[in-house]
Structures are given as structure tokens and as C-alpha cells.
XYZ file of C-alpha atoms in Angstrom:
225
model
C -42.464 -18.068 -70.985
C -43.869 -14.549 -70.772
C -42.038 -11.252 -71.217
C -41.352 -10.752 -67.505
C -39.938 -14.251 -67.144
C -37.625 -13.835 -70.124
C -36.478 -10.417 -68.924
C -35.682 -11.878 -65.499
C -33.683 -14.751 -67.016
C -31.740 -12.367 -69.247
C -30.972 -10.094 -66.297
C -29.835 -13.039 -64.167
C -27.611 -14.352 -66.954
C -26.042 -10.958 -67.548
C -25.583 -10.331 -63.819
C -23.539 -13.457 -63.068
C -21.384 -12.905 -66.149
C -20.606 -9.314 -65.204
C -19.975 -10.385 -61.603
C -17.496 -12.992 -62.795
C -15.669 -10.445 -64.939
C -15.532 -7.972 -62.033
C -14.256 -10.724 -59.734
C -11.523 -11.543 -62.237
C -10.588 -7.870 -62.558
C -10.395 -7.470 -58.781
C -8.421 -10.688 -58.362
C -5.879 -10.025 -61.114
C -5.560 -6.249 -60.839
C -6.311 -5.554 -57.181
C -5.616 -1.877 -56.499
C -3.547 -1.452 -59.653
C -4.713 0.602 -62.576
C -4.894 -1.156 -65.914
C -1.808 0.741 -67.072
C 0.198 -0.718 -64.183
C -1.090 -4.289 -64.399
C 0.587 -7.283 -65.963
C -0.157 -7.689 -69.653
C -0.910 -11.346 -68.928
C -3.661 -10.359 -66.500
C -5.224 -7.903 -68.930
C -5.200 -10.391 -71.782
C -6.848 -13.052 -69.607
C -9.632 -10.634 -68.639
C -10.290 -9.506 -72.215
C -10.448 -13.054 -73.561
C -12.872 -13.990 -70.774
C -15.039 -11.003 -71.673
C -15.384 -12.151 -75.251
C -16.359 -15.640 -74.077
C -19.101 -14.149 -71.908
C -20.438 -11.946 -74.699
C -20.671 -14.947 -77.004
C -22.210 -17.128 -74.298
C -24.737 -14.472 -73.361
C -25.739 -13.944 -76.989
C -26.252 -17.667 -77.549
C -28.306 -18.017 -74.379
C -30.366 -14.871 -75.007
C -31.319 -15.931 -78.529
C -32.117 -19.450 -77.304
C -34.451 -18.003 -74.643
C -36.249 -15.993 -77.315
C -36.680 -19.106 -79.475
C -37.927 -21.039 -76.445
C -40.518 -18.343 -75.783
C -41.751 -18.517 -79.383
C -41.895 -22.326 -79.386
C -43.883 -22.312 -76.147
C -46.668 -20.406 -77.882
C -47.176 -23.266 -80.381
C -47.956 -20.923 -83.242
C -49.285 -22.335 -86.541
C -47.115 -21.804 -89.612
C -49.657 -19.523 -91.280
C -49.370 -17.022 -88.400
C -45.572 -16.796 -88.366
C -43.236 -14.500 -90.232
C -41.544 -16.334 -93.145
C -38.147 -15.882 -91.502
C -39.248 -18.130 -88.642
C -40.433 -20.814 -91.067
C -37.088 -20.603 -92.816
C -35.363 -21.008 -89.443
C -37.506 -24.069 -88.703
C -36.226 -25.557 -91.966
C -32.607 -24.692 -91.228
C -31.393 -28.274 -90.862
C -33.119 -29.283 -94.098
C -31.623 -26.307 -95.952
C -28.173 -27.316 -94.727
C -28.758 -30.887 -95.873
C -29.754 -29.769 -99.357
C -26.798 -27.421 -99.589
C -24.120 -29.773 -98.300
C -25.589 -33.039 -99.450
C -25.284 -36.219 -97.430
C -23.515 -39.511 -97.753
C -25.167 -41.958 -100.110
C -26.420 -45.239 -98.765
C -24.581 -48.374 -99.785
C -25.199 -49.027 -103.463
C -27.062 -45.739 -103.921
C -26.003 -43.045 -106.354
C -25.857 -39.284 -105.858
C -29.051 -38.658 -107.809
C -31.025 -41.091 -105.655
C -29.610 -39.556 -102.493
C -30.549 -36.086 -103.705
C -34.093 -37.262 -104.429
C -34.387 -38.637 -100.890
C -33.233 -35.299 -99.468
C -35.827 -33.434 -101.489
C -38.560 -35.774 -100.266
C -37.392 -35.219 -96.669
C -37.579 -31.474 -97.253
C -41.156 -31.669 -98.524
C -42.117 -33.957 -95.635
C -40.845 -31.331 -93.214
C -42.931 -28.697 -95.002
C -45.996 -30.878 -94.527
C -45.241 -31.236 -90.811
C -44.964 -27.490 -90.441
C -48.242 -26.935 -92.257
C -50.131 -29.432 -90.095
C -49.035 -28.398 -86.623
C -47.385 -25.687 -84.507
C -43.918 -24.669 -85.625
C -40.923 -25.649 -83.502
C -37.592 -23.942 -84.118
C -34.232 -25.412 -83.152
C -32.310 -22.679 -81.339
C -28.963 -24.262 -82.187
C -29.811 -23.830 -85.882
C -31.591 -20.473 -85.862
C -29.010 -18.858 -83.574
C -25.964 -20.846 -84.590
C -22.582 -19.642 -83.304
C -20.398 -21.995 -85.298
C -18.212 -19.009 -86.212
C -16.737 -16.394 -83.889
C -19.459 -13.997 -82.824
C -19.317 -10.871 -84.949
C -21.739 -8.418 -86.483
C -22.493 -10.662 -89.481
C -23.130 -13.722 -87.303
C -25.484 -11.706 -85.090
C -27.305 -10.192 -88.064
C -27.830 -13.640 -89.560
C -29.421 -14.804 -86.307
C -31.640 -11.724 -86.177
C -32.813 -12.312 -89.752
C -33.593 -15.944 -88.886
C -35.766 -14.719 -86.016
C -37.568 -11.945 -87.970
C -35.903 -9.210 -85.909
C -34.959 -6.214 -88.099
C -31.199 -5.801 -87.987
C -31.566 -2.047 -87.525
C -33.274 -2.646 -84.180
C -29.772 -3.286 -82.869
C -27.918 0.020 -82.791
C -24.824 0.501 -84.930
C -22.669 0.998 -81.871
C -23.776 -2.454 -80.696
C -22.350 -4.015 -83.850
C -19.173 -1.971 -83.541
C -18.871 -3.125 -79.929
C -18.924 -6.755 -81.040
C -16.283 -6.125 -83.689
C -14.123 -4.222 -81.205
C -14.266 -6.973 -78.600
C -13.775 -9.735 -81.184
C -10.820 -7.981 -82.787
C -8.977 -7.544 -79.496
C -9.760 -11.125 -78.476
C -8.505 -12.490 -81.817
C -5.332 -10.401 -81.598
C -4.650 -11.945 -78.192
C -5.607 -15.504 -79.137
C -3.576 -15.430 -82.366
C -0.514 -14.015 -80.639
C -0.425 -10.689 -82.470
C -1.037 -8.623 -79.328
C 1.745 -9.396 -76.885
C 2.607 -5.850 -75.949
C 1.137 -3.731 -73.179
C -2.582 -3.070 -73.605
C -3.405 0.660 -73.339
C -5.461 1.552 -70.282
C -7.994 3.365 -72.437
C -8.559 0.295 -74.600
C -8.984 -1.932 -71.566
C -11.535 0.404 -69.969
C -13.438 0.757 -73.238
C -13.523 -3.008 -73.596
C -15.189 -3.340 -70.174
C -17.811 -0.730 -71.030
C -18.652 -2.173 -74.432
C -19.146 -5.645 -73.008
C -21.869 -4.512 -70.603
C -23.384 -2.112 -73.137
C -23.766 -4.865 -75.713
C -25.475 -7.336 -73.377
C -27.871 -4.685 -72.056
C -28.781 -3.577 -75.579
C -29.437 -7.095 -76.841
C -31.638 -7.810 -73.819
C -33.762 -4.742 -74.577
C -34.225 -5.703 -78.236
C -35.240 -9.297 -77.488
C -37.602 -8.248 -74.712
C -39.270 -5.739 -77.027
C -39.478 -8.351 -79.811
C -41.291 -10.769 -77.515
C -43.538 -8.106 -76.015
C -44.619 -6.806 -79.432
C -44.616 -10.273 -81.041
C -42.451 -9.385 -84.012
C -42.490 -13.078 -84.950
C -46.196 -12.998 -85.937
C -47.541 -11.940 -89.312
C -49.373 -8.636 -89.207
C -53.112 -9.152 -89.208
């Protein structure tokens, strides 16, 4: 996958998500202003927006990982963050531990895990590195600034390449979504907040697309020669 192909896929993904949100706004609000609309309609739109931001982020990061994997880069040419990401499952196994086999003690199980870790290191050293997107860009928690930054670190993308207002946009959208989902926002949603929510959703997806496209174009994943 080259830069143009990834950019096109990101644009297509963002386009259908924004179209779906606009369709929902038109269907639920019609000619009404947000301040005149049912609170139930507004809450449904805002929750859907958060789902699309999270889905877009997961897909965008997965596309970036796919583009890196397709290049079949040797371990010695990759940034250490990418090697760490390739070992993500093994790191999790060492941290959490695993169930012992029948008749096997904890120490023996730990030794087997350590051997498996070293075996994976040998595999990485001998061939091109393959990164599991579901590990490197995991979304097992609600998408927020810390979850995004962790994914960026895993992919050797400097966290400051994403603008501060992008992180604040995520937190804003997540906070409103959580308030709705947890039942703490049952009252009327201010028109200004609703409009800002719409803007921040599109702004975030556009900004993330630009960063990932630049990262692939400039090959931030490779060690400097």
C-alpha cells in the first residue's frame, strides 16, 4: 500500500462516516435547530459520533500498520517502538502470566513464557517484522487522549505530531458520550455544545489522517540512516 492508496482509503472511510452522521442529523432534526430538537435525538447523534471517531481511529491505525507490514522491513531497519509493538502479545503474556499446564508449577510456566519470548525475538531477527494491528493500536478502553498516545508511541509517531486541540477534541467527545451513556446527562443539550461536537468530530478525523499520511510518506517507522 503506497501513500496515495492509504490516503484514498482514509478519505473514503471518513466520508461515509460523516455522511452517516449528517443523514442522522437530517433525519432526527429535520428543519429544527439543535436548541429546538428532542434531547433524545441529540443524545443519539452524539453517541453515534463517538462510535465513528473510535471506529475511524482503529481503522486508520490498522491501515498504517498494514502499510508498514507490506514493506517487509527487517528488524534492524525499524524504530525500536515498532519492534516493541511486534512483541506486544509476548509482553502481555509475561505481564499477566498464563495458566499452568496440568501438573506444572508457576515457575515452570514462567520459564516457558520466557523461552517463547526469546523465540519470538529470534523470529524477528531472522525475517521481516510483522505487527499485529489489534495489539499495536488496541482500543480495549474507551478512546481518549492517553489511549491514542499509547498507540502513537507503539507506532513510532511522536505524540506532539498530533495537535493539542486534537487531544482535547477526543476528551470533549468522550466526556459528552460518557455523560450520556452513564445517565448523568439527561437534560437539554445546549445548541453550542452540540454544534461544537459536530465540528470536533470532523476536525479530529481530518487531523489524524494528515498525521498518518505524513508518517507513511516520510517513513517515520524506519531508523535514520
